mmCIF file of C-alpha atoms in Angstrom:
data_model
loop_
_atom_site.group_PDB
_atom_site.id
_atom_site.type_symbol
_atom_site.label_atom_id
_atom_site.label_comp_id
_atom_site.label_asym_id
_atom_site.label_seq_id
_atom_site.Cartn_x
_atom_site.Cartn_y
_atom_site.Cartn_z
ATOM 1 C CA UNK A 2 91.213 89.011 101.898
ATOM 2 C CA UNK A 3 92.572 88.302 105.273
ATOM 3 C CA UNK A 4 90.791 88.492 108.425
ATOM 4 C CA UNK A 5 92.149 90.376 111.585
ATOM 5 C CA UNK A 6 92.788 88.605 115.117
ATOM 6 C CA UNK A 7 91.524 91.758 116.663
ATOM 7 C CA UNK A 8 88.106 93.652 116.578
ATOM 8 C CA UNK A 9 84.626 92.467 115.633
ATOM 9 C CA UNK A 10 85.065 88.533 115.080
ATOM 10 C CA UNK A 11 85.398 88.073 111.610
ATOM 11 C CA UNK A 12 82.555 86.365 109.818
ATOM 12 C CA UNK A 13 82.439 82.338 108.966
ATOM 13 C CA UNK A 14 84.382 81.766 105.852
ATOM 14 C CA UNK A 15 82.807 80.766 102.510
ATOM 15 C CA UNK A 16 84.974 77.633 101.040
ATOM 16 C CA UNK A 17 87.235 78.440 98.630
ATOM 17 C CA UNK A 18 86.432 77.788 94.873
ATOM 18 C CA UNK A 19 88.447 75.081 93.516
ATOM 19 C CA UNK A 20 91.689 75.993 92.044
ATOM 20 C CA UNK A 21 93.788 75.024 88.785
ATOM 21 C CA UNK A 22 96.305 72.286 88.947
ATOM 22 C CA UNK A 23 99.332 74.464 89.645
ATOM 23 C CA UNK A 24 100.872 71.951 86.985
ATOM 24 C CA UNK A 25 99.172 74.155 84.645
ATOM 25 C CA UNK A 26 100.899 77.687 85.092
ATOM 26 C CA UNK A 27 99.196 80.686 84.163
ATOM 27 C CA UNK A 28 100.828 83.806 82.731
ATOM 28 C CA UNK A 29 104.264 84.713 84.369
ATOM 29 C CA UNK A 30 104.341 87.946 86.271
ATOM 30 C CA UNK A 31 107.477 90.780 85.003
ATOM 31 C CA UNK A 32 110.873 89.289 86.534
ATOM 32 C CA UNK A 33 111.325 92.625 88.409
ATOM 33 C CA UNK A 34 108.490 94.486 90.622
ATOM 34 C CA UNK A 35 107.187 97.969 89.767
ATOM 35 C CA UNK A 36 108.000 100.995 91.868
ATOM 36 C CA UNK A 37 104.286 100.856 93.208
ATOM 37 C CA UNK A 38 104.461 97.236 94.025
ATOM 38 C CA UNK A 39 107.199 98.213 96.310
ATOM 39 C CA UNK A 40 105.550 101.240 97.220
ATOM 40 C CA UNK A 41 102.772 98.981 98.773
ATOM 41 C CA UNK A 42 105.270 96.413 100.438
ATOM 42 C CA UNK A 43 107.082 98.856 102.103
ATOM 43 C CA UNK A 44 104.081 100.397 102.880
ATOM 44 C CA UNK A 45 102.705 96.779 104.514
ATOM 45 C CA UNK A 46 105.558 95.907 105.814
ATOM 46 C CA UNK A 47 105.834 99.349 108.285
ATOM 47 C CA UNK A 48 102.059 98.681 109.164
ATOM 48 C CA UNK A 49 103.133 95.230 109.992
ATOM 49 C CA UNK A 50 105.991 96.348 112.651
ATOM 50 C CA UNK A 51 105.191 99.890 113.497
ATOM 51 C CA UNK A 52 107.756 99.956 116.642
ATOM 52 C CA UNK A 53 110.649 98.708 114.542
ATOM 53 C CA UNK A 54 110.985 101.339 112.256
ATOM 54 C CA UNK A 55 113.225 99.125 110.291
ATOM 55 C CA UNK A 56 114.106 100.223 106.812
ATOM 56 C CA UNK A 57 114.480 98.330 103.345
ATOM 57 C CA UNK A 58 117.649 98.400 102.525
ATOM 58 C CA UNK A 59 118.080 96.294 99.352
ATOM 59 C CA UNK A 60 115.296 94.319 97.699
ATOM 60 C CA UNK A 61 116.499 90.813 95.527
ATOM 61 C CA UNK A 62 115.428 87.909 93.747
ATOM 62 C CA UNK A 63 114.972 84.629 94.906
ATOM 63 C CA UNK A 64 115.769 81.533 93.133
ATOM 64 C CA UNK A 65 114.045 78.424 92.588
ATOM 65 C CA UNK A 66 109.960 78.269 91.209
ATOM 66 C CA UNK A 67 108.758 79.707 88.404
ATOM 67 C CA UNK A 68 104.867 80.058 89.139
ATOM 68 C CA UNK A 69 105.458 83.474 91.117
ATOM 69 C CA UNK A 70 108.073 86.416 91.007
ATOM 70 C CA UNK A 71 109.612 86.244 94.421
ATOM 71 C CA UNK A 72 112.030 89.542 95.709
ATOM 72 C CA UNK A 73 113.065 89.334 99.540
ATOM 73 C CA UNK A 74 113.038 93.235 101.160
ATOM 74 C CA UNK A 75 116.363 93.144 103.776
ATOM 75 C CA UNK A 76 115.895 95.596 106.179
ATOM 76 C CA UNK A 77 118.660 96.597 108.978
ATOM 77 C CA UNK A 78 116.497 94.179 111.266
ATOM 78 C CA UNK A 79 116.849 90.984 110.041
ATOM 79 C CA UNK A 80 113.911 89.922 112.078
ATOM 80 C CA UNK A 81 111.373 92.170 110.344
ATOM 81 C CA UNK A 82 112.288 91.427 106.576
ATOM 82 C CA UNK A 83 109.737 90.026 104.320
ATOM 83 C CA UNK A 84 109.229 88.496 100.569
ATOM 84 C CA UNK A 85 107.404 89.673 97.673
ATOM 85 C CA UNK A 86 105.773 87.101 95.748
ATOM 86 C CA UNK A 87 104.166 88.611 92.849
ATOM 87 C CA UNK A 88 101.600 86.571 90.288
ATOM 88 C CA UNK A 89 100.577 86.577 86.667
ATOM 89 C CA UNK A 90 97.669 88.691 85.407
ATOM 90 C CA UNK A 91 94.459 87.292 86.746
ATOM 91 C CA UNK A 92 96.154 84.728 88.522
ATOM 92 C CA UNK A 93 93.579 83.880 91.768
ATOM 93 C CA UNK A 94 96.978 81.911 93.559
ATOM 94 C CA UNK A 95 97.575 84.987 95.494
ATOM 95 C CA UNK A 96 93.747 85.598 96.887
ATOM 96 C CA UNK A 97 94.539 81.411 97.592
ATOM 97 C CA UNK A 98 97.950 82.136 99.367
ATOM 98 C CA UNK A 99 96.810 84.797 101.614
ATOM 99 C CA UNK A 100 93.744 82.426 102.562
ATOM 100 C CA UNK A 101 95.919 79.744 103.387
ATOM 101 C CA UNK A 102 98.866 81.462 105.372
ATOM 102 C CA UNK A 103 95.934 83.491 107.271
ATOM 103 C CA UNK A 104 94.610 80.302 108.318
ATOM 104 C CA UNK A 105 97.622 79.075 109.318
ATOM 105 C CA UNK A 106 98.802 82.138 111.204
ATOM 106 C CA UNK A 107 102.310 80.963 110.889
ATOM 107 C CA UNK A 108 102.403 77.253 112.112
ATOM 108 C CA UNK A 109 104.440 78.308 115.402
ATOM 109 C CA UNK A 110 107.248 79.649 112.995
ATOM 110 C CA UNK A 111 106.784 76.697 110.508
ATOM 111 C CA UNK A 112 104.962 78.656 107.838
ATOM 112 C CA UNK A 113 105.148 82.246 106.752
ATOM 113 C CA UNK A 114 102.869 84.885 108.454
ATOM 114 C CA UNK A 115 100.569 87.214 106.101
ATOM 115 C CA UNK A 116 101.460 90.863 106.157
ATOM 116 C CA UNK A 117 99.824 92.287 103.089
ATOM 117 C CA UNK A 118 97.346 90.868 100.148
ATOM 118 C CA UNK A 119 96.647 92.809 96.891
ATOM 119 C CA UNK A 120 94.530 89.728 95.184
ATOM 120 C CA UNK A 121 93.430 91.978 92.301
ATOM 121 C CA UNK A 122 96.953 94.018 91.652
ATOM 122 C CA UNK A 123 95.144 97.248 92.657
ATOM 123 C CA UNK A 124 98.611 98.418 94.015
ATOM 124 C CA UNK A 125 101.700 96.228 92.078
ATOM 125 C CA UNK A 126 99.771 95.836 89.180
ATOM 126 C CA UNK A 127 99.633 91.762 89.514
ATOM 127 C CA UNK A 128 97.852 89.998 92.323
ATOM 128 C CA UNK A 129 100.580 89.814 95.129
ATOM 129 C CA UNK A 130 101.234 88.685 98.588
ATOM 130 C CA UNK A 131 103.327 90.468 101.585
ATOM 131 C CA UNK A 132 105.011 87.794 103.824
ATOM 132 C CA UNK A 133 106.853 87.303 106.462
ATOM 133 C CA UNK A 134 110.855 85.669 106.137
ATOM 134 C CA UNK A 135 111.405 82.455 107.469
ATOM 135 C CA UNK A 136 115.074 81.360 108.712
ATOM 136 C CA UNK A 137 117.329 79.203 106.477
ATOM 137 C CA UNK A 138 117.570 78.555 102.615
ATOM 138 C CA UNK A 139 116.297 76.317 99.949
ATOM 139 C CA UNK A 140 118.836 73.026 99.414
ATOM 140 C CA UNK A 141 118.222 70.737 96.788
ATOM 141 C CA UNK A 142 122.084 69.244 96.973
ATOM 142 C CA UNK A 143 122.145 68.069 100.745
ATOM 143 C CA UNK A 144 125.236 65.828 102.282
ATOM 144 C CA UNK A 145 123.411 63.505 103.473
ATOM 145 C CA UNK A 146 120.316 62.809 101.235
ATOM 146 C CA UNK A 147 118.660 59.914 103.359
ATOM 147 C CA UNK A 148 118.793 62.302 106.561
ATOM 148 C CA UNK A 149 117.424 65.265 104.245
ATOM 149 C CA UNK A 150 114.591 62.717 103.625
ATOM 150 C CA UNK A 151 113.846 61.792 106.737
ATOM 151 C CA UNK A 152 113.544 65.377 107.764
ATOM 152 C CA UNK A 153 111.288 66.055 105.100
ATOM 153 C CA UNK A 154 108.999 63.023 106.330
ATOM 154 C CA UNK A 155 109.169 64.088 109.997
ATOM 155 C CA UNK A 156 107.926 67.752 108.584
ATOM 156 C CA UNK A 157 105.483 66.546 106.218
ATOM 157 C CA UNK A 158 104.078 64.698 109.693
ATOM 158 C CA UNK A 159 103.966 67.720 111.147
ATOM 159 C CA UNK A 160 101.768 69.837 108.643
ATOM 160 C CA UNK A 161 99.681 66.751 108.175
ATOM 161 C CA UNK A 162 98.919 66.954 112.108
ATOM 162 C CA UNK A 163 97.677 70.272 111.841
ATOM 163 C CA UNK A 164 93.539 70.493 113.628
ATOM 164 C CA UNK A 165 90.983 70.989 110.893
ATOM 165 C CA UNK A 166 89.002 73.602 113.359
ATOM 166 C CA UNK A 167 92.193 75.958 112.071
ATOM 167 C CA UNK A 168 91.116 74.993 107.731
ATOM 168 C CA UNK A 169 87.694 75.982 107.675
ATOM 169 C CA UNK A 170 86.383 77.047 104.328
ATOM 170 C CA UNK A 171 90.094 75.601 102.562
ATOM 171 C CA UNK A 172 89.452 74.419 99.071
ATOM 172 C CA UNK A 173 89.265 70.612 98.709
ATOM 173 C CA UNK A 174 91.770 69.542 96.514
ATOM 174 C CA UNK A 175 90.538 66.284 95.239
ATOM 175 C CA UNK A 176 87.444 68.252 93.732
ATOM 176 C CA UNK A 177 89.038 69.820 90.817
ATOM 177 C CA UNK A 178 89.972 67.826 87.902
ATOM 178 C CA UNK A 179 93.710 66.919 87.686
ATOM 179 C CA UNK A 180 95.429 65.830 84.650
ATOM 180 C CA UNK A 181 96.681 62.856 84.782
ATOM 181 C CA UNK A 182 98.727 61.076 81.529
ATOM 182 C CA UNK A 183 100.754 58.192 80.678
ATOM 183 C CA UNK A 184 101.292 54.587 81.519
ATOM 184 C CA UNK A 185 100.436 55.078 85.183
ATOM 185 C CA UNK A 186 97.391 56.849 84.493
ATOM 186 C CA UNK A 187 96.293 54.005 82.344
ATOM 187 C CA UNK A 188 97.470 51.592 85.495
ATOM 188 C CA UNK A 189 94.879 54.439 87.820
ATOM 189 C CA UNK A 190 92.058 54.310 85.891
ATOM 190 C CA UNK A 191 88.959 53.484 87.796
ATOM 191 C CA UNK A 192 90.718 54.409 91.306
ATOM 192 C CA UNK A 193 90.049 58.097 91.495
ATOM 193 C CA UNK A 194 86.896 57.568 93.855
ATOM 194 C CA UNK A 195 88.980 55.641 95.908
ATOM 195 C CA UNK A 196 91.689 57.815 96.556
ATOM 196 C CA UNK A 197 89.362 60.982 96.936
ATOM 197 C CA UNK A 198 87.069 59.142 99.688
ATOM 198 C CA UNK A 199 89.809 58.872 102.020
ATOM 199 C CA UNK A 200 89.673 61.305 104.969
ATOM 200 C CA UNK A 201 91.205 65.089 105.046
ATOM 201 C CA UNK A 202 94.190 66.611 106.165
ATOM 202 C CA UNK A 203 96.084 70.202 105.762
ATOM 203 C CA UNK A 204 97.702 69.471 102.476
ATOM 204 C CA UNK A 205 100.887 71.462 100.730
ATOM 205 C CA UNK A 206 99.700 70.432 96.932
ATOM 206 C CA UNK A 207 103.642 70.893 96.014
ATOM 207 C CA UNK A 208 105.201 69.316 98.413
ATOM 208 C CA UNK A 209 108.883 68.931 96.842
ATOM 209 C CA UNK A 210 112.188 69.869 97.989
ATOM 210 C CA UNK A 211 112.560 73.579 96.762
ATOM 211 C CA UNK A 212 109.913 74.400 98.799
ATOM 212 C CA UNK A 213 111.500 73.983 102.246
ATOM 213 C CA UNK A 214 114.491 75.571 104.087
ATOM 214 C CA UNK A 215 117.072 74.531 106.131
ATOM 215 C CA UNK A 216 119.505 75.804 108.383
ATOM 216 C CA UNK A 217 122.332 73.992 109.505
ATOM 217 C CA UNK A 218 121.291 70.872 109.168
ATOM 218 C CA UNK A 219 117.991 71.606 110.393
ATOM 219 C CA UNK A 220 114.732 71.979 108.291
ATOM 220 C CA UNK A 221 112.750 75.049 109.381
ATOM 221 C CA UNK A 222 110.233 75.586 107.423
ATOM 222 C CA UNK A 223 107.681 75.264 104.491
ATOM 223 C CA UNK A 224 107.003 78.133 101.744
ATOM 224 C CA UNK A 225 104.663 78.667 98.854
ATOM 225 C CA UNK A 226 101.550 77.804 99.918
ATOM 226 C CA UNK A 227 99.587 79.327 97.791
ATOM 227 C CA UNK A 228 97.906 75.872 96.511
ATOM 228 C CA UNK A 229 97.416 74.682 99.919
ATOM 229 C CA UNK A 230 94.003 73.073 100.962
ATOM 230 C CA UNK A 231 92.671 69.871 102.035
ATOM 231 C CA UNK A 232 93.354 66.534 100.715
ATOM 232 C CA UNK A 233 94.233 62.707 101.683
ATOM 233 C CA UNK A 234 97.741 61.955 103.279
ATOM 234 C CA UNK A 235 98.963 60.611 100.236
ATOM 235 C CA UNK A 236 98.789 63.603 97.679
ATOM 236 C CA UNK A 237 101.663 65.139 99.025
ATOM 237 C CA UNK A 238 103.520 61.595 100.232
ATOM 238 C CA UNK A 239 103.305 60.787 96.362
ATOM 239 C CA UNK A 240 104.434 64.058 95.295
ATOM 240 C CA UNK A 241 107.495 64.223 97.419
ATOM 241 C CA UNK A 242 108.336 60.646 96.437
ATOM 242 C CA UNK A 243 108.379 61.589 93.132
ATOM 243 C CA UNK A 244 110.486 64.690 93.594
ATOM 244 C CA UNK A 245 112.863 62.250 95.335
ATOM 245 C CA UNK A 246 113.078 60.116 92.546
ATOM 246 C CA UNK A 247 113.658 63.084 90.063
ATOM 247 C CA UNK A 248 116.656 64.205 92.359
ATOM 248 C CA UNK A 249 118.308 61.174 93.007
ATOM 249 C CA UNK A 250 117.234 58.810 90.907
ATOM 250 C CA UNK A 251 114.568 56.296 90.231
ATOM 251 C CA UNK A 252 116.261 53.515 92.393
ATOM 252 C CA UNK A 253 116.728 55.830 95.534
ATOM 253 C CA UNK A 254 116.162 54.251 99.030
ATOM 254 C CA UNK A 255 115.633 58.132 100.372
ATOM 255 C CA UNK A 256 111.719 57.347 99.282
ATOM 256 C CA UNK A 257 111.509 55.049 101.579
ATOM 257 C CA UNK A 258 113.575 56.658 104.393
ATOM 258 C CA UNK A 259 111.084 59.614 103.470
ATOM 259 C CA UNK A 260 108.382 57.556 104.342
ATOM 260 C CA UNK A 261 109.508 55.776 107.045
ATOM 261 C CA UNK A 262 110.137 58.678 109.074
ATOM 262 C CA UNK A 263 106.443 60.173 107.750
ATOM 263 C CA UNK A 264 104.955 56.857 109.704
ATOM 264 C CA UNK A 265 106.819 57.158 112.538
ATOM 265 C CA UNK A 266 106.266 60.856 113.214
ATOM 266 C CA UNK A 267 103.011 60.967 112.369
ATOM 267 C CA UNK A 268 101.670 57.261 113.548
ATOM 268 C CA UNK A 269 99.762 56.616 110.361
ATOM 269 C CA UNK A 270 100.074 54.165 107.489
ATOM 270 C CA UNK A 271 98.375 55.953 104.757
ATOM 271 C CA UNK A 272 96.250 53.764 102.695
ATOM 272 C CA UNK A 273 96.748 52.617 98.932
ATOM 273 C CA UNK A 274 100.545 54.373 98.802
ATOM 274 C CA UNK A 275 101.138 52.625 95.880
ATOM 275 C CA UNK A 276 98.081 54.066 94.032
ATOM 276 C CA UNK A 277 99.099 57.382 95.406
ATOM 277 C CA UNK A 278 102.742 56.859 93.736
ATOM 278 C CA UNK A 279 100.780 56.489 90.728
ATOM 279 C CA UNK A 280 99.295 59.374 91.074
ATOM 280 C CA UNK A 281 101.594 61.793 91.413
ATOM 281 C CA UNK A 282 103.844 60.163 88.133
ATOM 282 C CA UNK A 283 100.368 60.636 86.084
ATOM 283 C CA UNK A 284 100.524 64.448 87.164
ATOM 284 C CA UNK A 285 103.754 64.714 86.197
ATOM 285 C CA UNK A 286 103.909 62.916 82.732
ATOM 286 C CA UNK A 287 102.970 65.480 80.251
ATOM 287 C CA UNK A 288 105.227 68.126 82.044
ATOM 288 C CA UNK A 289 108.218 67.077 83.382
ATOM 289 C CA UNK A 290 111.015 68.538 81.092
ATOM 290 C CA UNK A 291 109.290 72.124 81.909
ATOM 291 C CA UNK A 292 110.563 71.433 85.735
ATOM 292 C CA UNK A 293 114.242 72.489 84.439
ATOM 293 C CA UNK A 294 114.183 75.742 85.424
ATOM 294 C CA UNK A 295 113.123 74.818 89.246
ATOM 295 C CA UNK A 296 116.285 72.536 89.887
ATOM 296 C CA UNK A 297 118.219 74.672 87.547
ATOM 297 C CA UNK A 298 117.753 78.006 89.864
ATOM 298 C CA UNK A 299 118.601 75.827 93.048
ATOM 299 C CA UNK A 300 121.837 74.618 91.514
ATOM 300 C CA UNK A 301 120.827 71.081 89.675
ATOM 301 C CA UNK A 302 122.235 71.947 86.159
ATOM 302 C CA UNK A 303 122.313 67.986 85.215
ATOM 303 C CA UNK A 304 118.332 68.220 85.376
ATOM 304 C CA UNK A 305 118.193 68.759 82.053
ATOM 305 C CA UNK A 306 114.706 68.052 80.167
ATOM 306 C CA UNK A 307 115.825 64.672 79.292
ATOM 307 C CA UNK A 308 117.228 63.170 82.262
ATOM 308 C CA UNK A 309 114.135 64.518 84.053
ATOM 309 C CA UNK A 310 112.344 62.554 81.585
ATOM 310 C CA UNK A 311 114.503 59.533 81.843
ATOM 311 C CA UNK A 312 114.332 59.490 85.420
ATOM 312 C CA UNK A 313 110.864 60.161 85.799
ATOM 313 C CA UNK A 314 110.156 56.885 83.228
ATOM 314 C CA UNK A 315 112.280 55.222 85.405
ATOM 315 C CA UNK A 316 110.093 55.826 88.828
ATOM 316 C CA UNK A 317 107.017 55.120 86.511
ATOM 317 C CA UNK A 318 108.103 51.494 85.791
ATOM 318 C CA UNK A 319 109.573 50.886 89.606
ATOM 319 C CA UNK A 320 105.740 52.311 90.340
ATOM 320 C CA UNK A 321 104.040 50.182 88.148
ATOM 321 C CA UNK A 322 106.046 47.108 89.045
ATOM 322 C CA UNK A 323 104.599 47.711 92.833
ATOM 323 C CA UNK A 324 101.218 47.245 91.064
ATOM 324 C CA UNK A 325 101.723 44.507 88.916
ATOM 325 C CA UNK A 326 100.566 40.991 90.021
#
């Protein structure tokens, strides 16, 4: 549950159990919420801003992911609408999300606020999450893909940067076993322990480019956190390389614009980035045609299971090359 900024100081956070690779998607929740679910949202969301009095007036889907159900509530205030993200049955990601984003307490604007948690579907009948709309829209199909990636690098910086007084009792992410398949996890055996002693930092855990928004140019800020905890630099560098790869293909420079602009914001070289890349293609083997739906929904109809596969073989060989004496 979340803990409130005002009152008796809240007491010191147990860490959070370790969660399943998201790669390994539980139960969907219905496509549409239940009258109670929205019952309790608008319920949350009038808590949240008692001297707007702003009303709902239309509630709609939102494209791209398929792990959660997510409905934005417009209101006649743009300012005070919010998003519904709604779980499968049993599903513990949003009792992980509201952890993370209460944490986080909104990253200066950069990361959703928490208005309402139902971890157990008491109210919407699946576990659910109340949060707060950030500016801009999901873009998978930018003009300029080498300045999209240097955005992303610059932002990726910034989460990285964030203090670890404000993570106490986040999950760490390198504890739970991750499946990892293919030639590159053949090329990674014996370097888990490697990777996992390196030091800590806020991490996304799906890092990829549905999972920011932009607005006119501008990126403004990350969403879907609910697998968020703490991990080396190079979890989500690998991931987003990948994702880069998948979009434009395996030969892309934007990877390395990406993480260019990730060393210059940030003033870091993370260590072992090839191992890293390695990584992230392992996690990704044994799944990657079920990805369709995520470009599909953001407008990337040519992702089609087997160019997803064909490109993703291709970043695995440019990855093991890099590794190769």
């Amino acid at each position: 549950m979340t803990t409130s900024p005002y009152g008796d100081a809240a007491p010191e956070p147990e860490p959070e159990p370790a969660a399943a690779d998201p790669l390994d998607d539980p139960e969907p929740p219905p496509s549409e919420p239940s009258p109670a679910a929205l019952d309790w949202a608008f319920e949350r969301l009038a808590k949240a801003s008692p001297a707007s009095g702003a009303t709902v007036r239309t509630v709609r889907r939102l494209d791209g992911g398929s792990h959660a159900s997510t409905h934005l509530l417009e209101t006649d205030d743009p300012e005070q609408s919010a998003v519904l993200r709604r779980f499968g049955p049993g599903d513990d990601a949003a009792a992980r999300e509201a952890r993370v984003l209460d944490a986080l307490d909104g990253l200066d604007g950069f990361a959703p606020r928490l208005l309402g948690a139902d971890p157990h579907g008491e109210r919407c009948g699946v576990p659910a999450v109340l949060i707060s709309r950030l500016p801009g829209w999901a873009d998978i199909t930018p003009d300029d893909p080498e300045r999209a990636a240097a955005e992303l690098g610059r932002a990726l910086a910034r989460l990285h940067a964030v203090p670890g007084a404000r993570l106490t009792g986040l999950r760490d992410g390198m504890a739970a076993p991750r499946s990892v398949t293919g030639p590159a996890a053949v090329a990674l055996a014996g370097q888990r322990d490697r990777l996992a002693a390196q030091p800590r930092v806020l991490t996304h855990f799906d890092y990829w480019s549905g999972n920011v928004l932009w607005r006119e140019g501008a990126l403004t800020g990350v969403v879907d956190w609910s697998g968020a905890g703490l991990a080396p630099r190079g979890f989500d560098i690998g991931w987003l390389r990948l994702d880069l790869a998948l979009l434009h293909g395996p030969d892309t420079t934007t990877v390395d614009t990406f993480t260019a602009a990730y060393r210059t914001a940030s003033g870091v070289s993370p260590p072992d980035a090839e191992l890293w890349d390695l990584y992230s293609v392992a996690r990704g083997h044994r799944t990657v045609e079920t990805w369709v739906p995520n470009y599909a929904d953001l407008g990337r109809l040519d992702l089609d299971a087997a160019e997803l596969r064909r490109r993703h073989t291709g970043w695995s060989e440019r990855c093991l090359d890099a590794v190769r004496p």
